[in-house]
Coordinates of C-alpha atoms in Angstrom, one line a residue:
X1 CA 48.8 96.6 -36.5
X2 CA 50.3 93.1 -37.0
X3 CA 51.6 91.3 -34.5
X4 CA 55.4 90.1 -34.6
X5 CA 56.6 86.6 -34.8
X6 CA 59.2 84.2 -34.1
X7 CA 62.2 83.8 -36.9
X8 CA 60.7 80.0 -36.9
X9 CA 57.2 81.0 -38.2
X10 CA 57.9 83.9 -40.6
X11 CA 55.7 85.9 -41.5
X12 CA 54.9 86.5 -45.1
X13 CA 56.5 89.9 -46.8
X14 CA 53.8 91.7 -48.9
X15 CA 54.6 93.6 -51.6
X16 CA 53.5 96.4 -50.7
X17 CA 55.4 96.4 -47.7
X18 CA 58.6 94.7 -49.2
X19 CA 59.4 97.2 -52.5
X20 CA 63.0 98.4 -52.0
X21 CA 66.2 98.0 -49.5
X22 CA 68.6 100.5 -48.4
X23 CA 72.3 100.2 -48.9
X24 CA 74.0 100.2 -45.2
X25 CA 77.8 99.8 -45.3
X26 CA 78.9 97.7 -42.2
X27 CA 82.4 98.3 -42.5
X28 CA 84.8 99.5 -40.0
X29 CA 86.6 101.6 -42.5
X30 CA 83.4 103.3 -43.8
X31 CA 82.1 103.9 -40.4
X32 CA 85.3 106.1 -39.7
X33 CA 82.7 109.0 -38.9
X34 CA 80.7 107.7 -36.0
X35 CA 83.9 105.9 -34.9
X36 CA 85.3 109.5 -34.6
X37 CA 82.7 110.3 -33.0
X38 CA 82.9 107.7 -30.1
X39 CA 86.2 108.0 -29.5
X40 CA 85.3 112.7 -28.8
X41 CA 81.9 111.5 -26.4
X42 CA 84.3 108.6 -24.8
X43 CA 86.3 111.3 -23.7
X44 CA 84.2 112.6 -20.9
X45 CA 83.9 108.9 -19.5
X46 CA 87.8 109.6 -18.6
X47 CA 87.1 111.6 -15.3
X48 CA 85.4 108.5 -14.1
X49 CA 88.5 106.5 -14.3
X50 CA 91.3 108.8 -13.4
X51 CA 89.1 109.8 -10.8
X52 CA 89.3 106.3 -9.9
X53 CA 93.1 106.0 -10.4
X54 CA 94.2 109.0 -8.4
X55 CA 92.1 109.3 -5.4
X56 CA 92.5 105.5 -4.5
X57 CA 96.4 106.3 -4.6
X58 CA 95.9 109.3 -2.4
X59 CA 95.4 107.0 0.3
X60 CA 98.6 105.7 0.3
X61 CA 100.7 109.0 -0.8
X62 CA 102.7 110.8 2.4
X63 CA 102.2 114.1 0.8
X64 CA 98.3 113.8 0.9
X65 CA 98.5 112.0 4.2
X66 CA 100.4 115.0 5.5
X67 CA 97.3 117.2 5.1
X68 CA 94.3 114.9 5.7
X69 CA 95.9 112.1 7.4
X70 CA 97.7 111.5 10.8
X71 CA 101.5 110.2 11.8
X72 CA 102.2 107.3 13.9
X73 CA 104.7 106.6 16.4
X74 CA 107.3 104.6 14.1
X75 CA 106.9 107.5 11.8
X76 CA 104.3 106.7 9.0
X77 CA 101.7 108.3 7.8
X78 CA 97.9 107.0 7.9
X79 CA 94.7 107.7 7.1
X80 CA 91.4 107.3 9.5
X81 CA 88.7 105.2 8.6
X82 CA 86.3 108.0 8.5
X83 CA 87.8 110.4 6.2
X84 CA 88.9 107.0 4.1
X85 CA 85.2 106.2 4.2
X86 CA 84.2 109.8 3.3
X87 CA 86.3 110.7 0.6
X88 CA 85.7 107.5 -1.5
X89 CA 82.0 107.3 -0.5
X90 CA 81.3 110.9 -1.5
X91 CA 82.4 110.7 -5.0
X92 CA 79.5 107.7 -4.8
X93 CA 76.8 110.0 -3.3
X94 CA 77.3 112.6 -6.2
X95 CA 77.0 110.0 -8.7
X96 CA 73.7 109.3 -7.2
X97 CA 72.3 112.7 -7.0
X98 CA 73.9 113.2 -10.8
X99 CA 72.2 109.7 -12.1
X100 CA 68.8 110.4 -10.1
X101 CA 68.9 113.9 -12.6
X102 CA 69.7 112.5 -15.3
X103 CA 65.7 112.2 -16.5
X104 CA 64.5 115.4 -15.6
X105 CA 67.6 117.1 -17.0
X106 CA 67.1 115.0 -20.5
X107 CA 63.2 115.9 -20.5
X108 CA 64.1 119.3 -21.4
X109 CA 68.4 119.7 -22.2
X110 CA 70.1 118.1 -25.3
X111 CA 72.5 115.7 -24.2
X112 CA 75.3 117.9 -25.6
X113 CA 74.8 120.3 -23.1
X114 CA 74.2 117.9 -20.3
X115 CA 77.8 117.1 -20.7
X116 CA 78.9 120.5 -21.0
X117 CA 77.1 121.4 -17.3
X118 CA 79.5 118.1 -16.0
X119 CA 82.1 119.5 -17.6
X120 CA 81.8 122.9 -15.8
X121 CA 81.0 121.0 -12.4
X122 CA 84.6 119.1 -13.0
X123 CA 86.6 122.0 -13.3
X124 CA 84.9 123.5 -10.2
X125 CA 85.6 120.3 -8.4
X126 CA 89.3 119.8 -9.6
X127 CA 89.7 123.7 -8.3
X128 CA 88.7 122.8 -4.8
X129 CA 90.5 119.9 -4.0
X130 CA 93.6 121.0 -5.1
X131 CA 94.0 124.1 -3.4
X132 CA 91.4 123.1 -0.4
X133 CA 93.0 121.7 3.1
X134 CA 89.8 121.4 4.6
X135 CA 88.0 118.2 5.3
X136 CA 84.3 120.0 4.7
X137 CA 85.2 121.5 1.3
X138 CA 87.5 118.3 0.3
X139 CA 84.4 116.4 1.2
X140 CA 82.1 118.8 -1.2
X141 CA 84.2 119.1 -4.0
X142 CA 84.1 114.7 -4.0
X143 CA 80.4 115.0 -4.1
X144 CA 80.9 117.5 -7.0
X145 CA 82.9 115.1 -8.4
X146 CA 80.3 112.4 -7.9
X147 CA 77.8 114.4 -9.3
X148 CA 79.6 115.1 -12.9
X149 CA 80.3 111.6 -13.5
X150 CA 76.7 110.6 -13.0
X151 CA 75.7 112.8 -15.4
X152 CA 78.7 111.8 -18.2
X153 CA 78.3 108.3 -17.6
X154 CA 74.7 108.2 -18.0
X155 CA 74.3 110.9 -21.1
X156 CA 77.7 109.5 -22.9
X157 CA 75.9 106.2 -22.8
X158 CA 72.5 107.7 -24.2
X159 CA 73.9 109.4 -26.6
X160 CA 76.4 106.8 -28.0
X161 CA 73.2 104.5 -28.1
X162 CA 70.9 106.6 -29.8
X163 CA 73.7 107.7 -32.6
X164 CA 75.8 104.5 -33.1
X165 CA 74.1 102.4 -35.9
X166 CA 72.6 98.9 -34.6
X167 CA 75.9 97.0 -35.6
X168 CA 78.5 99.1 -34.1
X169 CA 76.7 100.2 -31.0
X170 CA 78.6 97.6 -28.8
X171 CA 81.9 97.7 -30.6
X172 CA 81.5 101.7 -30.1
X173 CA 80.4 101.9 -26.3
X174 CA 83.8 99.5 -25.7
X175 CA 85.9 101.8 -27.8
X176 CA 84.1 104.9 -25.7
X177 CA 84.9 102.8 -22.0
X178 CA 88.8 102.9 -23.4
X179 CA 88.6 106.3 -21.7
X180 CA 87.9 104.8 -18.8
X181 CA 90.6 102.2 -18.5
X182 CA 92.9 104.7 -19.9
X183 CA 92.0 107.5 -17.3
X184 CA 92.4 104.9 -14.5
X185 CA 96.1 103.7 -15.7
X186 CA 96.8 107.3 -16.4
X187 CA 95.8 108.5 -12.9
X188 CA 98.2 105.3 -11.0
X189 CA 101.2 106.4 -13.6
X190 CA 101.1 109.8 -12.4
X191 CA 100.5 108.8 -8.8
X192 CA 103.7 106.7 -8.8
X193 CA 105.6 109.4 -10.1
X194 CA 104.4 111.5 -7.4
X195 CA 104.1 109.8 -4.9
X196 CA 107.4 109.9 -3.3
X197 CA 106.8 114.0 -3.5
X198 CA 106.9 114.7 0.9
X199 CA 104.4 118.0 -0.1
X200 CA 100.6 118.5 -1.8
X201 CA 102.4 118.6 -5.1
X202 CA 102.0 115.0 -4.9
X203 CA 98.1 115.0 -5.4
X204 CA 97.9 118.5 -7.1
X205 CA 99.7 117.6 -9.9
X206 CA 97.5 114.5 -10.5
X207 CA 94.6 117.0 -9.9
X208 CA 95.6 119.6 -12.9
X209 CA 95.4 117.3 -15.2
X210 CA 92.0 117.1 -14.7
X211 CA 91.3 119.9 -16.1
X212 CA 92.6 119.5 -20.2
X213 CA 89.5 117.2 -21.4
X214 CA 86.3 119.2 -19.0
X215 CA 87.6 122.4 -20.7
X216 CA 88.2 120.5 -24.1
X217 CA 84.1 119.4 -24.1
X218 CA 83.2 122.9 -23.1
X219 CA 84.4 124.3 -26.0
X220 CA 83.5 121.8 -28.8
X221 CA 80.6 120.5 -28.0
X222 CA 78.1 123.1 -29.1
X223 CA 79.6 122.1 -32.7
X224 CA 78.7 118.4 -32.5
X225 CA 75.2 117.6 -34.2
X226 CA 72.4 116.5 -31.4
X227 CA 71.2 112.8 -31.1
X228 CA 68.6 112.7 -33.6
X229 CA 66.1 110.6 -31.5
X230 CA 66.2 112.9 -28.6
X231 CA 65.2 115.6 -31.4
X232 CA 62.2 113.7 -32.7
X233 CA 61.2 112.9 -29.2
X234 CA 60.7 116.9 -29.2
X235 CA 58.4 117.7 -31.9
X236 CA 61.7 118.5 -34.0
X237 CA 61.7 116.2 -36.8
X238 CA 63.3 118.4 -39.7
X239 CA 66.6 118.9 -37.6
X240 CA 66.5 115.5 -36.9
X241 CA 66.2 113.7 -39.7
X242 CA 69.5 116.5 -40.7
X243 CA 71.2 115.3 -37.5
X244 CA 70.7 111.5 -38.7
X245 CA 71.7 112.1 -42.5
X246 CA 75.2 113.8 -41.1
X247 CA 76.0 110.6 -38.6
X248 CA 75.2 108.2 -41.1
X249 CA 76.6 110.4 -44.4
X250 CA 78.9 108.2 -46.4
X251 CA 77.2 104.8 -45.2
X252 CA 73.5 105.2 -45.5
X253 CA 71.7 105.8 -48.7
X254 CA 68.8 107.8 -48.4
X255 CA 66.4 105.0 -48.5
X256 CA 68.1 103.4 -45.7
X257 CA 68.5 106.9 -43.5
X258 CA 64.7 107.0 -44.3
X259 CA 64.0 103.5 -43.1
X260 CA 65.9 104.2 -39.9
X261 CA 64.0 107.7 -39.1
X262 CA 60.6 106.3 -40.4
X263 CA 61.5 103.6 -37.0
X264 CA 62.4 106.4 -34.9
X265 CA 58.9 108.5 -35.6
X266 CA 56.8 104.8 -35.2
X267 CA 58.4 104.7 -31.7
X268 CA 57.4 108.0 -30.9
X269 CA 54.1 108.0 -32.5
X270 CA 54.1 105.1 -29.5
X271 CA 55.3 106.7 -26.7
X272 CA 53.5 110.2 -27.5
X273 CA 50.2 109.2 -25.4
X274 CA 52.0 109.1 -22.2
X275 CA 53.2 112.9 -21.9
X276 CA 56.2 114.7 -20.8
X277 CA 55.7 116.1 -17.6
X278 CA 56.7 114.2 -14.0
X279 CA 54.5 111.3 -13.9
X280 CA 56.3 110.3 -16.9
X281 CA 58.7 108.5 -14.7
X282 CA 56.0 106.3 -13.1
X283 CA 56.0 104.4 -16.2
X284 CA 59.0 102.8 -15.3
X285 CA 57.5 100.7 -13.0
X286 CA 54.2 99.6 -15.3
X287 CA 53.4 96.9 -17.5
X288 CA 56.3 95.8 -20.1
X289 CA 58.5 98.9 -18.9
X290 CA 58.8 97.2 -15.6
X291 CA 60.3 93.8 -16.8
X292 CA 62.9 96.9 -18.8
X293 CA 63.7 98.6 -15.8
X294 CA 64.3 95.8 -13.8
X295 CA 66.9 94.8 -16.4
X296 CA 68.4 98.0 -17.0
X297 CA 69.0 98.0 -12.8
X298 CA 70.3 94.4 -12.8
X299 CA 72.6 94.9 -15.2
X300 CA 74.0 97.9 -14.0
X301 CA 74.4 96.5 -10.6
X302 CA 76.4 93.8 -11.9
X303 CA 79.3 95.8 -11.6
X304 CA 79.1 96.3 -7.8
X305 CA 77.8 92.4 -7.4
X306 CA 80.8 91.0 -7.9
X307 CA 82.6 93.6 -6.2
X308 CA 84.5 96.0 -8.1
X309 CA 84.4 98.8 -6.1
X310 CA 86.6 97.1 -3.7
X311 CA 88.8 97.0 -6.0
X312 CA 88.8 99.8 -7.2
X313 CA 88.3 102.0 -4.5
X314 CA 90.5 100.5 -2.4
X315 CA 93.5 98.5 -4.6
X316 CA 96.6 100.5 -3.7
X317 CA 95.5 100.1 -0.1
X318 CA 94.5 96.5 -0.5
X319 CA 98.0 95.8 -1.7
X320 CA 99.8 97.8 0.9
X321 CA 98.0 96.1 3.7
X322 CA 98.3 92.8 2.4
X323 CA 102.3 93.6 2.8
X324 CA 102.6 93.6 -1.4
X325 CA 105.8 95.5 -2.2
X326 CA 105.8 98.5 -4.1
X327 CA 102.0 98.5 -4.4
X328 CA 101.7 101.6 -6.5
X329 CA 103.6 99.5 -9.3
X330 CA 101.7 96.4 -9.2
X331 CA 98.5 98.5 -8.9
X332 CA 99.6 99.7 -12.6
X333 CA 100.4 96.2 -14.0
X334 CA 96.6 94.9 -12.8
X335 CA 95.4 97.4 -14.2
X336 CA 97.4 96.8 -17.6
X337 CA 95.7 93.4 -17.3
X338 CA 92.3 95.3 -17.5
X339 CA 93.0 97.3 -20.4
X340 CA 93.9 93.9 -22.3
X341 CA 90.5 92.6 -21.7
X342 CA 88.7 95.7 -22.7
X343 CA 90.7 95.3 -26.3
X344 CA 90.4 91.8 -26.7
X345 CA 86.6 92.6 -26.0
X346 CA 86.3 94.5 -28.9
X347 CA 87.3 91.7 -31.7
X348 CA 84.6 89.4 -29.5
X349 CA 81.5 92.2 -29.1
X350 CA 80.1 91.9 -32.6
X351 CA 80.5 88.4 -33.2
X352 CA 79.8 87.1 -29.4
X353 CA 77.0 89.9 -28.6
X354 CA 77.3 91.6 -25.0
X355 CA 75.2 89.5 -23.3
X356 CA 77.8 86.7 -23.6
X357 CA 80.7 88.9 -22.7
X358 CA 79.0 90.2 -19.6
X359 CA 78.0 86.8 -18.7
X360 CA 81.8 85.3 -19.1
X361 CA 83.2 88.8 -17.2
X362 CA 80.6 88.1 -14.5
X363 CA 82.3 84.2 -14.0
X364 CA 85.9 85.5 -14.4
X365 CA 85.3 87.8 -11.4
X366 CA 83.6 85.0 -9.4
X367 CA 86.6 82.9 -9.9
X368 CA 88.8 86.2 -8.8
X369 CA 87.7 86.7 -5.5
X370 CA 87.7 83.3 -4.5
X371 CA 90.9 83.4 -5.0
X372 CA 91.8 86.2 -3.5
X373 CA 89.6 84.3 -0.5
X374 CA 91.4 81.4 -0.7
X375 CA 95.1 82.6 -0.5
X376 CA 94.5 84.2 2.6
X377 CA 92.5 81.5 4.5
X378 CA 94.5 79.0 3.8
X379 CA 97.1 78.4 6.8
X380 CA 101.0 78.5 6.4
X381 CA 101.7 80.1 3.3
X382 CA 104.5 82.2 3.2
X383 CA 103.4 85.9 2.8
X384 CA 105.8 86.4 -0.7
X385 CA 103.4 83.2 -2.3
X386 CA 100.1 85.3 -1.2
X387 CA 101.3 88.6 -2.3
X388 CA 101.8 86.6 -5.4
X389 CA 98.8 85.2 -6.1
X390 CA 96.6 88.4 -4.3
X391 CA 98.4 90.0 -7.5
X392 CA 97.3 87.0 -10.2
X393 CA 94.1 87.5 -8.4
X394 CA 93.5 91.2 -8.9
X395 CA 95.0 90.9 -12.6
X396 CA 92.4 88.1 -13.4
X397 CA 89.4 90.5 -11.7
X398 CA 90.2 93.6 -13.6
X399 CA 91.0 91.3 -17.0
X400 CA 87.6 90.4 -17.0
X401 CA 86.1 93.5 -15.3
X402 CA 87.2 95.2 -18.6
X403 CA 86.5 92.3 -20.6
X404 CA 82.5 92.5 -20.2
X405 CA 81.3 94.6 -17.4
X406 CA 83.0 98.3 -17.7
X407 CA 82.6 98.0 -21.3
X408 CA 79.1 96.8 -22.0
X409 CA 76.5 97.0 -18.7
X410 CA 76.2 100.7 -18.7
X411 CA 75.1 100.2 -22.2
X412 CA 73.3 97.1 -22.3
X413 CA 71.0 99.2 -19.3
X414 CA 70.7 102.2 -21.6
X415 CA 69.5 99.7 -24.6
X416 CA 66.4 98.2 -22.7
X417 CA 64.2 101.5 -21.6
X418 CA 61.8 103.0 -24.2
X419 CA 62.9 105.9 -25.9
X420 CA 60.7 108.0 -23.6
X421 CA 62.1 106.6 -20.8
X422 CA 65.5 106.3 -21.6
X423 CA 67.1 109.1 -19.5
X424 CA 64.8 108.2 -16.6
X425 CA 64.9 104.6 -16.1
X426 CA 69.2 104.8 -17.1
X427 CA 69.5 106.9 -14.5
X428 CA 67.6 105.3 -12.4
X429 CA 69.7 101.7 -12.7
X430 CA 73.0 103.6 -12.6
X431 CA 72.1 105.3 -9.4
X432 CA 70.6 101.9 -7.8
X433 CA 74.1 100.8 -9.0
X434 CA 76.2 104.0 -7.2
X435 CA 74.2 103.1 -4.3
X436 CA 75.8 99.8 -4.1
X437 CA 78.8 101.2 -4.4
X438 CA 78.4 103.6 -2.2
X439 CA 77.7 100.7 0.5
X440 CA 80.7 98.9 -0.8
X441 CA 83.3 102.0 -0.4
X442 CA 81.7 103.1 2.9
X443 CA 81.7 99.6 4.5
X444 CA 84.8 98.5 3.3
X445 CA 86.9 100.1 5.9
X446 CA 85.2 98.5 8.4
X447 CA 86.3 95.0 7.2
X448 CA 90.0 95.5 5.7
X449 CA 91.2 98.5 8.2
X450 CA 93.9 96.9 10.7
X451 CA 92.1 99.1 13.4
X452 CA 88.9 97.5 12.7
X453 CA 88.1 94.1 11.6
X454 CA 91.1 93.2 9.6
X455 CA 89.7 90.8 7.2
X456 CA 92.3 91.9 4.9
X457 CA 91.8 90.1 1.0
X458 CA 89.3 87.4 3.0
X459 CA 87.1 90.3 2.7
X460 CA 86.8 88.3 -1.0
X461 CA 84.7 85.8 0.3
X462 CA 81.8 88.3 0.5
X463 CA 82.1 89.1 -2.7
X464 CA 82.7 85.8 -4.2
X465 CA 78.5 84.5 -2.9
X466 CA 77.9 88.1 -4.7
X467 CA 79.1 87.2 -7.4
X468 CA 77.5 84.1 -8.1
X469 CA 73.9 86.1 -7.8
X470 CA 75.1 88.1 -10.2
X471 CA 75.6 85.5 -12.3
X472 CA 72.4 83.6 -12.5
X473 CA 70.7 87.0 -13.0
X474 CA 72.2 88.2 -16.1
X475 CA 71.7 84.6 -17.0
X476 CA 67.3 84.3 -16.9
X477 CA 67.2 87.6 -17.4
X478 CA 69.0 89.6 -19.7
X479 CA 68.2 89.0 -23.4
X480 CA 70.8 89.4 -26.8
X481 CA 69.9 92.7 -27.9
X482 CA 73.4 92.1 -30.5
X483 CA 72.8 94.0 -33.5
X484 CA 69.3 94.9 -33.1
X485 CA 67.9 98.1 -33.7
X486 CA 66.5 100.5 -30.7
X487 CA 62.8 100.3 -32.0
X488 CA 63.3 96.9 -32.5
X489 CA 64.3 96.3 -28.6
X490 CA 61.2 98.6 -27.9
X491 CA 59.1 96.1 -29.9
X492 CA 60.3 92.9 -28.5
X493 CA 59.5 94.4 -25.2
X494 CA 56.2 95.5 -26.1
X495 CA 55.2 92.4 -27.3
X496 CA 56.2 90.3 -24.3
X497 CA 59.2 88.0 -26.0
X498 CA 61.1 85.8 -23.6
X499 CA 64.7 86.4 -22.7
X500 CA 65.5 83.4 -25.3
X501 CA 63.5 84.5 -27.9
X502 CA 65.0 88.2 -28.3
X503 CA 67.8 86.5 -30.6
X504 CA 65.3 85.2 -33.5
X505 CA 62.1 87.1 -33.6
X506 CA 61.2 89.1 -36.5
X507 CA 59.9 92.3 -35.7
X508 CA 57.1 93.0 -38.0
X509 CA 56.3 96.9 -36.8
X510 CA 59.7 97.7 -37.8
X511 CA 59.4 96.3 -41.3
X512 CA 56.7 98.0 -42.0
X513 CA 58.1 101.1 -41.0
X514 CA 61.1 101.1 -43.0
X515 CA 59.1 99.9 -45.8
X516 CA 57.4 103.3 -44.7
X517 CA 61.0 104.7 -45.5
X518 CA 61.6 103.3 -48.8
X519 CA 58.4 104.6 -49.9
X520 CA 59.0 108.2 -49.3
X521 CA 62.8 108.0 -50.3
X522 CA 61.7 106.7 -53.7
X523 CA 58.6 108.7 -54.0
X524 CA 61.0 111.8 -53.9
X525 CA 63.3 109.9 -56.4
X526 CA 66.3 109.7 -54.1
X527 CA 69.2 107.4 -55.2
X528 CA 71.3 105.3 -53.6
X529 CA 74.7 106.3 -52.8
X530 CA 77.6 106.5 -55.0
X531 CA 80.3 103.8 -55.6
X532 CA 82.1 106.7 -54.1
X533 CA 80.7 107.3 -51.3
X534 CA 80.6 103.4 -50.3
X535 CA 84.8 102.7 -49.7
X536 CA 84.1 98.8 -48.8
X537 CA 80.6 97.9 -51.5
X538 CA 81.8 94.3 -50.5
X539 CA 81.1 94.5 -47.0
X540 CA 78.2 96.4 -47.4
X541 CA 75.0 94.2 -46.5
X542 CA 71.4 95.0 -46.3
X543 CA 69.2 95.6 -42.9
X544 CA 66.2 94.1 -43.4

């Protein structure tokens, strides 16, 4: 097998490798089908953020306070640090134990039904702490909760990877991580209607409406086709190349739907030597898969380097200690400001690539918590001009938060493993990444409760020396995968490229696979598609 090359020192394009292109239609408007799509597997990413909307608000509500919490002499309500700790670090611990599954569960289940067991685990969760006034099953039902969105994040990321066509797979991950700014917003609306509610009403009815999208997934997702490269990775190659045609139908020709599964069955043809059973994992950690995993980890962790789980996880409470009025409110407009950057980030991804956006959301957050540092070390000003800025401050942080991070880590991680290790080494890095957070949520308390340290927002200052770590990580390490193909990725990584030469090599293997796929396409005497069946011809553009 030839070896690849840089873009600089091309190689030379036989004709007997070289005979025919497919017709790929790159259009948004053409690609209505898998956009359709995103926007149904995005919708299980939505617990993850109203999860993270509600339950940071609880802290602050009287009526959960009433149950869980205690009342001091002047006559508020509060919250110890333990149960504060517990219930926000709990939800982490589950998403560890759900992330840490995630390979062995996608060795032998579909993906579809991975998210149907999370849905089923969410309902049972939502059941338990709405009704429960117990710390022990409150406690269990967060780890329940923990454990669910492990399992969505990591398998909605898989599958939108191996699915999405190699152009749109960053615009459609940030149109599937709209769920999860939505779900957060969603989740401080309804707390701030509730809030003022003196009963458990106030939490149970942001609780119920937990429920609508788990049962929604349970029902419809046995009707959804299954991600054709998990199918070929299992010895079932007729259904998959049937699941491929129907995600790419009315912008693939059959010569290009051939080119793209003639890549898939090279890859596997690759990875077949190396088995299925347990020591499967262990090849995360050997030769070219290691330099893979320990980007995959990295760029997951990113999200708790510069210190978004203290945002998140404690916001509502961050404001109200730092003596913000009406802190529910403001917690809503911040996180407005988040949403904006996740939009703005999709008219950037395909032209920018994600490696740019993460590297620009990763500076943006720096910037964020120094100032949140700042404002609060700097002696004499007045309490109104900090809650100010601590506001500015958090808006900027969750702006750019949503701008790079939320939207593209999870699947700029789920891009670098092999296809064999997908599943394994994802859930690995997201795990490595929930254990961060769980350090983040658990310590916390410790350094902005006013019965412990009471750092208060200088806490920031942490966060800010994390941040710049982060930063010259994602800079040496992680490589523009924008617009590349998963067996091309696999390729690069096989062949050693360095992180600056991902964005120009020419991947020979691949080539020769799809010419692979143009043979048999033609040799059946398939056409191409139909002026019909192309909506924008003038967009369309060739893969090569």
């Amino acid at each position: 097998m030839e070896k690849s090359h840089e873009a600089s020192e091309p190689q030379e394009a036989g004709p007997e490798w070289r005979t025919a292109e497919g017709v790929r239609d790159t259009s948004l408007r053409g690609n209505w089908r898998i956009l359709l799509v995103t926007l149904y597997i995005g919708m299980s990413l939505f617990e993850y953020g109203f999860d993270k909307g509600v339950v940071a608000g609880f802290q602050a509500m009287p009526g959960f306070l009433q149950v869980f919490g205690y009342q001091t002499p002047d006559g508020s309500w509060e919250i110890e640090s333990t149960p504060q700790q517990i219930i926000t670090s709990f939800m982490t611990v589950g998403g560890i134990v759900g992330s840490l599954a995630t390979g062995p569960i996608g060795a032998h289940l579909c993906r579809r039904y991975s998210l149907m067991i999370a849905s089923v685990f969410i309902v049972a969760s939502t059941v338990i702490m709405s009704e429960t006034t117990s710390f022990g099953a409150l406690y269990f039902a967060r780890l329940l909760v923990g454990v669910a969105n492990g399992v969505f994040i990591n398998f909605a990321t898989v599958f939108l990877g191996e699915i999405a066509p190699p152009h749109l797979r960053g615009l459609c991950f940030g149109i599937a991580c709209f769920w999860i700014t939505l779900g957060r917003v969603i989740g401080m609306v309804v707390n701030n209607a509730t809030a003022d509610i003196m009963s458990r009403k106030a939490y149970q009815i942001p609780l119920y409406i937990c429920f609508v999208i788990p049962v929604f997934l349970i029902l419809t997702l046995p009707f959804l086709p299954e991600s054709p490269r998990w199918l070929i990775q299992h010895n079932r190659p007729e259904e998959a190349l049937k699941s491929l045609r129907a995600y790419r139908k009315g912008t693939y020709d059959e010569v290009a739907i051939q080119q793209e599964f003639e890549e898939m069955k090279m890859v596997a043809e690759h990875e077949a030597a190396a088995g299925k059973d347990w020591r499967l994992m262990l090849e995360m950690f050997r030769g070219a898969n290691l330099r893979r995993t320990i980007i995959s980890i990295g760029v997951t962790s990113a999200n708790a380097g510069v210190g978004t789980m203290f945002i998140l996880s404690f916001g509502t409470y961050f404001l109200k200690i730092a003596k913000v009025s009406n802190p529910f409110m403001w917690t809503i407009v911040t996180n407005c400001f988040g949403l904006v950057g996740l939009i703005l980030s999709w008219c950037a991804i395909t032209r920018v690539g994600r490696r740019r956006l993460i590297l620009a959301s990763c500076i943006i957050c720096a910037v964020a918590m120094l100032l949140v540092a700042v404002l609060y070390t700097v002696p004499g000003l007045s309490p109104s001009k900090a809650g100010t800025g601590l506001v500015v401050a958090v808006s900027l942080f969750l702006f750019g938060f949503n701008f790079g991070l939320e939207s593209y880590a999870f699947l700029t991680s789920g891009e670098m493993p092999a296809q064999n290790l997908r599943a394994y080494t994802q859930g690995l890095s997201i795990a490595v990444s929930f254990v961060l957070a769980w350090v983040c949520t658990f310590t916390a308390p410790y350094f902005i409760n006013p019965a412990e340290l009471n750092w208060g927002p200088k806490y920031g200052w942490i966060w800010f020396g994390s941040s710049i770590i982060t930063i010259a990580f994602v800079y040496f390490m992680l490589p523009d995968v924008n617009g590349r193909s998963l067996e091309e990725i696999d390729e690069m990584f096989r062949n050693k490229v360095s992180t600056r030469g991902f964005k120009t090599y020419v991947c020979v293997e691949v080539e020769q696979a799809r010419s692979r796929g143009t043979m048999n396409a033609l040799a059946h005497g398939e056409k191409t598609l139909d002026q019909e069946d192309i909506q924008d011809e003038g967009n369309a553009k060739n893969v090569s």
